[in-house]
Structures are given as C-alpha cells and as structure tokens.
C-alpha cells in the first residue's frame, strides 16, 4: 500500500522556520482520554498563537470610546500573557532550535531530531511568544527524504486541530511573503 501523505504534504503551504523542537519516542498508542486532552491543549496553544499573531488596525479606524477601552484591555492582556510565558520559561529547559517544515499533514525534520529506530513519536514545537506551552503532535515515520531529513505524518490530530494548524501555517506564510516584499522595496 502506497502512503500518499508525502504527496499531500508537498502540495500544501508549509510553515518553514527555526523552532525549539524535540521528539520523544512513543512505545504505545495514545489512549482516548489522553487524546482528547492533547487535542484540547493543542487547540489552546494554537488559539494563543493566533491571538499573539493578530495585527490590530490603528485606533483611528474606530474612534469610539468602547473600541478604545477594548484595545487598551487587549494590550494589557497581551502584556500579562507575555509575562506569564516568561515566568513559565524560567523553569523549562528548551530544546535547541531546528529548521522545520510542517503543515497539518506532517513535518520534514532533521534526521537527528527523530528518535533512532522509532516508528512513532511525539513532536513538540515551542513557538516564540508561547515557548512554555509546546504544540504536541503525534507522528509516525513515513520515509527518509535524504541523508539529512525524514518525513513524518501527523496522526490523530482531529479536524479542529488540523484546521487551526492550517490557519497558523497560512498566517505565517502570508507574513513571510509580506516581509520579503517589504525587504525588496
């Protein structure tokens, strides 16, 4: 049976960047209750990343006092979340940064990141702005792509997590395109 996950992965936009990443081999499948908790935690992490990634329009777009109050409250909450993330990071040892490509289908990882002889593992990705709360993605080894990289397919993400992951990838890609256009101007 042919695994079509590489084809599906390569046809979609990918998140390409250096992230603090690690993999822990999985000896047994994730139980149903653990899977539900994992999906919920991942949705919370992706929601936090979406909130930090949103670009607010200028206050001049809506001069109403209510809008100004909401903007101030939003800014205060963002500062508090950043402070909380800093506190949580103090006790956490982050893995080294690795250049990774991923989308909702799977990830292209450095060979050294994947546990030796493991058929499946938990990929943990720590994003800037939310480093203390990693995105945890169950993955299985599909193939070695070259001497330096392996392709892994994500398993048991669930529709909501997959959709949120695709939105994260799209926003990141759009931001990178905008940055490259500004740099060339």
Short mmCIF file of C-alpha atoms in Angstrom, two decimals:
data_model
loop_
_atom_site.label_atom_id
_atom_site.label_comp_id
_atom_site.label_asym_id
_atom_site.label_seq_id
_atom_site.Cartn_x
_atom_site.Cartn_y
_atom_site.Cartn_z
CA UNK A 1 0.00 0.00 0.00
CA UNK A 2 1.38 3.41 -1.01
CA UNK A 3 1.47 6.15 1.63
CA UNK A 4 0.18 9.34 -0.01
CA UNK A 5 0.99 11.62 2.92
CA UNK A 6 4.21 12.98 1.33
CA UNK A 7 2.28 13.98 -1.78
CA UNK A 8 -0.43 15.68 0.31
CA UNK A 9 2.25 17.43 2.40
CA UNK A 10 4.19 18.71 -0.60
CA UNK A 11 1.06 20.12 -2.28
CA UNK A 12 0.23 22.39 0.67
CA UNK A 13 1.77 25.56 2.04
CA UNK A 14 4.24 24.84 4.83
CA UNK A 15 5.43 26.66 7.92
CA UNK A 16 9.20 26.97 7.46
CA UNK A 17 11.24 28.33 10.33
CA UNK A 18 13.63 27.60 13.15
CA UNK A 19 11.73 26.42 16.22
CA UNK A 20 12.70 24.89 19.52
CA UNK A 21 11.78 21.27 18.79
CA UNK A 22 12.10 17.82 20.28
CA UNK A 23 10.76 14.32 19.67
CA UNK A 24 10.04 11.64 22.25
CA UNK A 25 9.53 8.06 21.05
CA UNK A 26 6.06 6.57 21.63
CA UNK A 27 6.00 2.96 22.74
CA UNK A 28 2.23 2.58 22.77
CA UNK A 29 -0.74 4.31 21.17
CA UNK A 30 -2.32 7.27 22.94
CA UNK A 31 -5.46 6.41 24.91
CA UNK A 32 -8.79 8.06 24.12
CA UNK A 33 -8.82 10.29 27.22
CA UNK A 34 -5.21 11.33 26.67
CA UNK A 35 -6.00 12.08 23.04
CA UNK A 36 -8.94 14.33 23.97
CA UNK A 37 -6.74 16.21 26.49
CA UNK A 38 -3.92 16.51 23.95
CA UNK A 39 -6.25 17.91 21.28
CA UNK A 40 -7.71 20.43 23.74
CA UNK A 41 -4.26 21.54 24.87
CA UNK A 42 -3.12 21.89 21.25
CA UNK A 43 -6.20 23.97 20.41
CA UNK A 44 -5.40 26.24 23.35
CA UNK A 45 -1.79 26.66 22.18
CA UNK A 46 -2.91 27.36 18.61
CA UNK A 47 -5.52 29.84 19.90
CA UNK A 48 -2.85 31.64 21.92
CA UNK A 49 -0.54 31.78 18.90
CA UNK A 50 -3.40 33.16 16.79
CA UNK A 51 -4.14 35.85 19.38
CA UNK A 52 -0.48 36.90 19.56
CA UNK A 53 -0.16 36.84 15.77
CA UNK A 54 -3.11 39.08 15.05
CA UNK A 55 -2.20 42.51 13.79
CA UNK A 56 -4.50 45.19 15.16
CA UNK A 57 -5.63 48.02 12.95
CA UNK A 58 -4.85 51.56 14.00
CA UNK A 59 -7.05 53.11 16.65
CA UNK A 60 -8.05 55.79 14.14
CA UNK A 61 -10.17 53.16 12.31
CA UNK A 62 -12.69 53.21 15.15
CA UNK A 63 -12.64 56.22 17.43
CA UNK A 64 -15.48 55.11 19.71
CA UNK A 65 -14.66 55.11 23.43
CA UNK A 66 -15.74 51.47 23.71
CA UNK A 67 -13.31 50.42 20.99
CA UNK A 68 -10.50 52.37 22.67
CA UNK A 69 -11.26 50.67 26.00
CA UNK A 70 -11.27 47.25 24.36
CA UNK A 71 -7.95 47.96 22.66
CA UNK A 72 -6.38 49.03 25.97
CA UNK A 73 -7.74 45.91 27.70
CA UNK A 74 -6.43 43.71 24.87
CA UNK A 75 -2.98 45.29 25.15
CA UNK A 76 -2.93 44.73 28.92
CA UNK A 77 -3.91 41.08 28.50
CA UNK A 78 -1.20 40.58 25.89
CA UNK A 79 1.40 42.02 28.27
CA UNK A 80 0.16 39.77 31.09
CA UNK A 81 0.31 36.70 28.84
CA UNK A 82 3.86 37.58 27.80
CA UNK A 83 4.84 37.99 31.47
CA UNK A 84 3.28 34.63 32.35
CA UNK A 85 5.12 32.97 29.48
CA UNK A 86 8.40 34.45 30.77
CA UNK A 87 7.72 33.09 34.26
CA UNK A 88 6.90 29.63 32.93
CA UNK A 89 10.06 29.60 30.79
CA UNK A 90 12.33 30.09 33.81
CA UNK A 91 11.87 26.51 34.93
CA UNK A 92 11.80 24.99 31.47
CA UNK A 93 14.80 23.80 29.52
CA UNK A 94 14.02 24.43 25.88
CA UNK A 95 15.40 22.09 23.25
CA UNK A 96 17.69 23.62 20.61
CA UNK A 97 16.25 25.38 17.57
CA UNK A 98 15.86 23.25 14.47
CA UNK A 99 14.82 24.28 10.98
CA UNK A 100 11.48 22.55 10.40
CA UNK A 101 8.85 22.49 7.64
CA UNK A 102 5.35 21.43 8.62
CA UNK A 103 1.66 21.72 7.88
CA UNK A 104 -1.43 19.82 9.05
CA UNK A 105 -0.35 16.68 7.16
CA UNK A 106 3.13 16.22 8.63
CA UNK A 107 6.63 17.58 9.00
CA UNK A 108 10.04 17.45 7.37
CA UNK A 109 12.55 17.11 10.22
CA UNK A 110 16.30 16.82 10.58
CA UNK A 111 17.25 13.13 10.96
CA UNK A 112 18.99 13.88 14.26
CA UNK A 113 15.71 15.12 15.77
CA UNK A 114 13.79 11.86 15.20
CA UNK A 115 14.45 9.16 17.84
CA UNK A 116 16.57 6.32 16.46
CA UNK A 117 14.61 3.23 15.36
CA UNK A 118 11.29 4.78 16.46
CA UNK A 119 8.25 4.17 14.28
CA UNK A 120 6.23 6.85 16.09
CA UNK A 121 6.97 9.77 18.40
CA UNK A 122 5.54 12.92 19.92
CA UNK A 123 6.86 16.03 18.15
CA UNK A 124 6.98 19.04 20.45
CA UNK A 125 7.23 22.50 18.88
CA UNK A 126 7.88 25.60 21.01
CA UNK A 127 6.88 28.86 19.31
CA UNK A 128 8.21 32.32 20.14
CA UNK A 129 5.69 34.15 22.31
CA UNK A 130 4.37 30.88 23.76
CA UNK A 131 7.52 28.89 24.46
CA UNK A 132 6.42 27.36 27.75
CA UNK A 133 3.43 25.66 26.11
CA UNK A 134 4.56 23.42 23.25
CA UNK A 135 2.38 22.15 20.46
CA UNK A 136 2.45 18.35 20.82
CA UNK A 137 1.83 16.40 17.64
CA UNK A 138 1.72 12.58 17.50
CA UNK A 139 3.63 11.49 14.40
CA UNK A 140 4.75 8.36 12.61
CA UNK A 141 7.84 7.96 10.48
CA UNK A 142 6.93 7.71 6.80
CA UNK A 143 10.24 7.93 4.97
CA UNK A 144 13.77 9.24 4.91
CA UNK A 145 13.84 12.03 2.33
CA UNK A 146 17.59 12.41 2.00
CA UNK A 147 20.56 11.78 4.25
CA UNK A 148 19.65 14.73 6.47
CA UNK A 149 15.82 14.72 6.70
CA UNK A 150 12.89 12.45 7.48
CA UNK A 151 9.23 12.97 6.70
CA UNK A 152 6.71 12.19 9.44
CA UNK A 153 2.92 12.18 9.14
CA UNK A 154 0.75 13.52 11.94
CA UNK A 155 -1.77 11.17 13.46
CA UNK A 156 -4.95 11.69 15.46
CA UNK A 157 -4.96 15.49 15.18
CA UNK A 158 -8.71 15.81 14.84
CA UNK A 159 -10.48 18.16 12.45
CA UNK A 160 -10.46 21.23 14.71
CA UNK A 161 -6.73 20.92 15.46
CA UNK A 162 -5.93 20.29 11.79
CA UNK A 163 -7.90 23.37 10.74
CA UNK A 164 -6.26 25.55 13.41
CA UNK A 165 -2.84 24.26 12.35
CA UNK A 166 -3.59 25.13 8.71
CA UNK A 167 -4.59 28.66 9.76
CA UNK A 168 -1.31 29.03 11.68
CA UNK A 169 0.66 27.85 8.65
CA UNK A 170 -1.22 30.20 6.32
CA UNK A 171 -0.76 33.25 8.60
CA UNK A 172 2.95 32.51 8.96
CA UNK A 173 3.36 32.07 5.20
CA UNK A 174 1.44 35.29 4.49
CA UNK A 175 3.61 37.19 7.00
CA UNK A 176 6.83 35.84 5.40
CA UNK A 177 5.63 36.86 1.93
CA UNK A 178 4.79 40.36 3.18
CA UNK A 179 8.20 40.67 4.86
CA UNK A 180 10.01 39.62 1.69
CA UNK A 181 8.03 42.12 -0.36
CA UNK A 182 8.89 44.93 2.07
CA UNK A 183 12.56 43.94 2.01
CA UNK A 184 12.65 44.09 -1.79
CA UNK A 185 11.10 47.57 -1.93
#
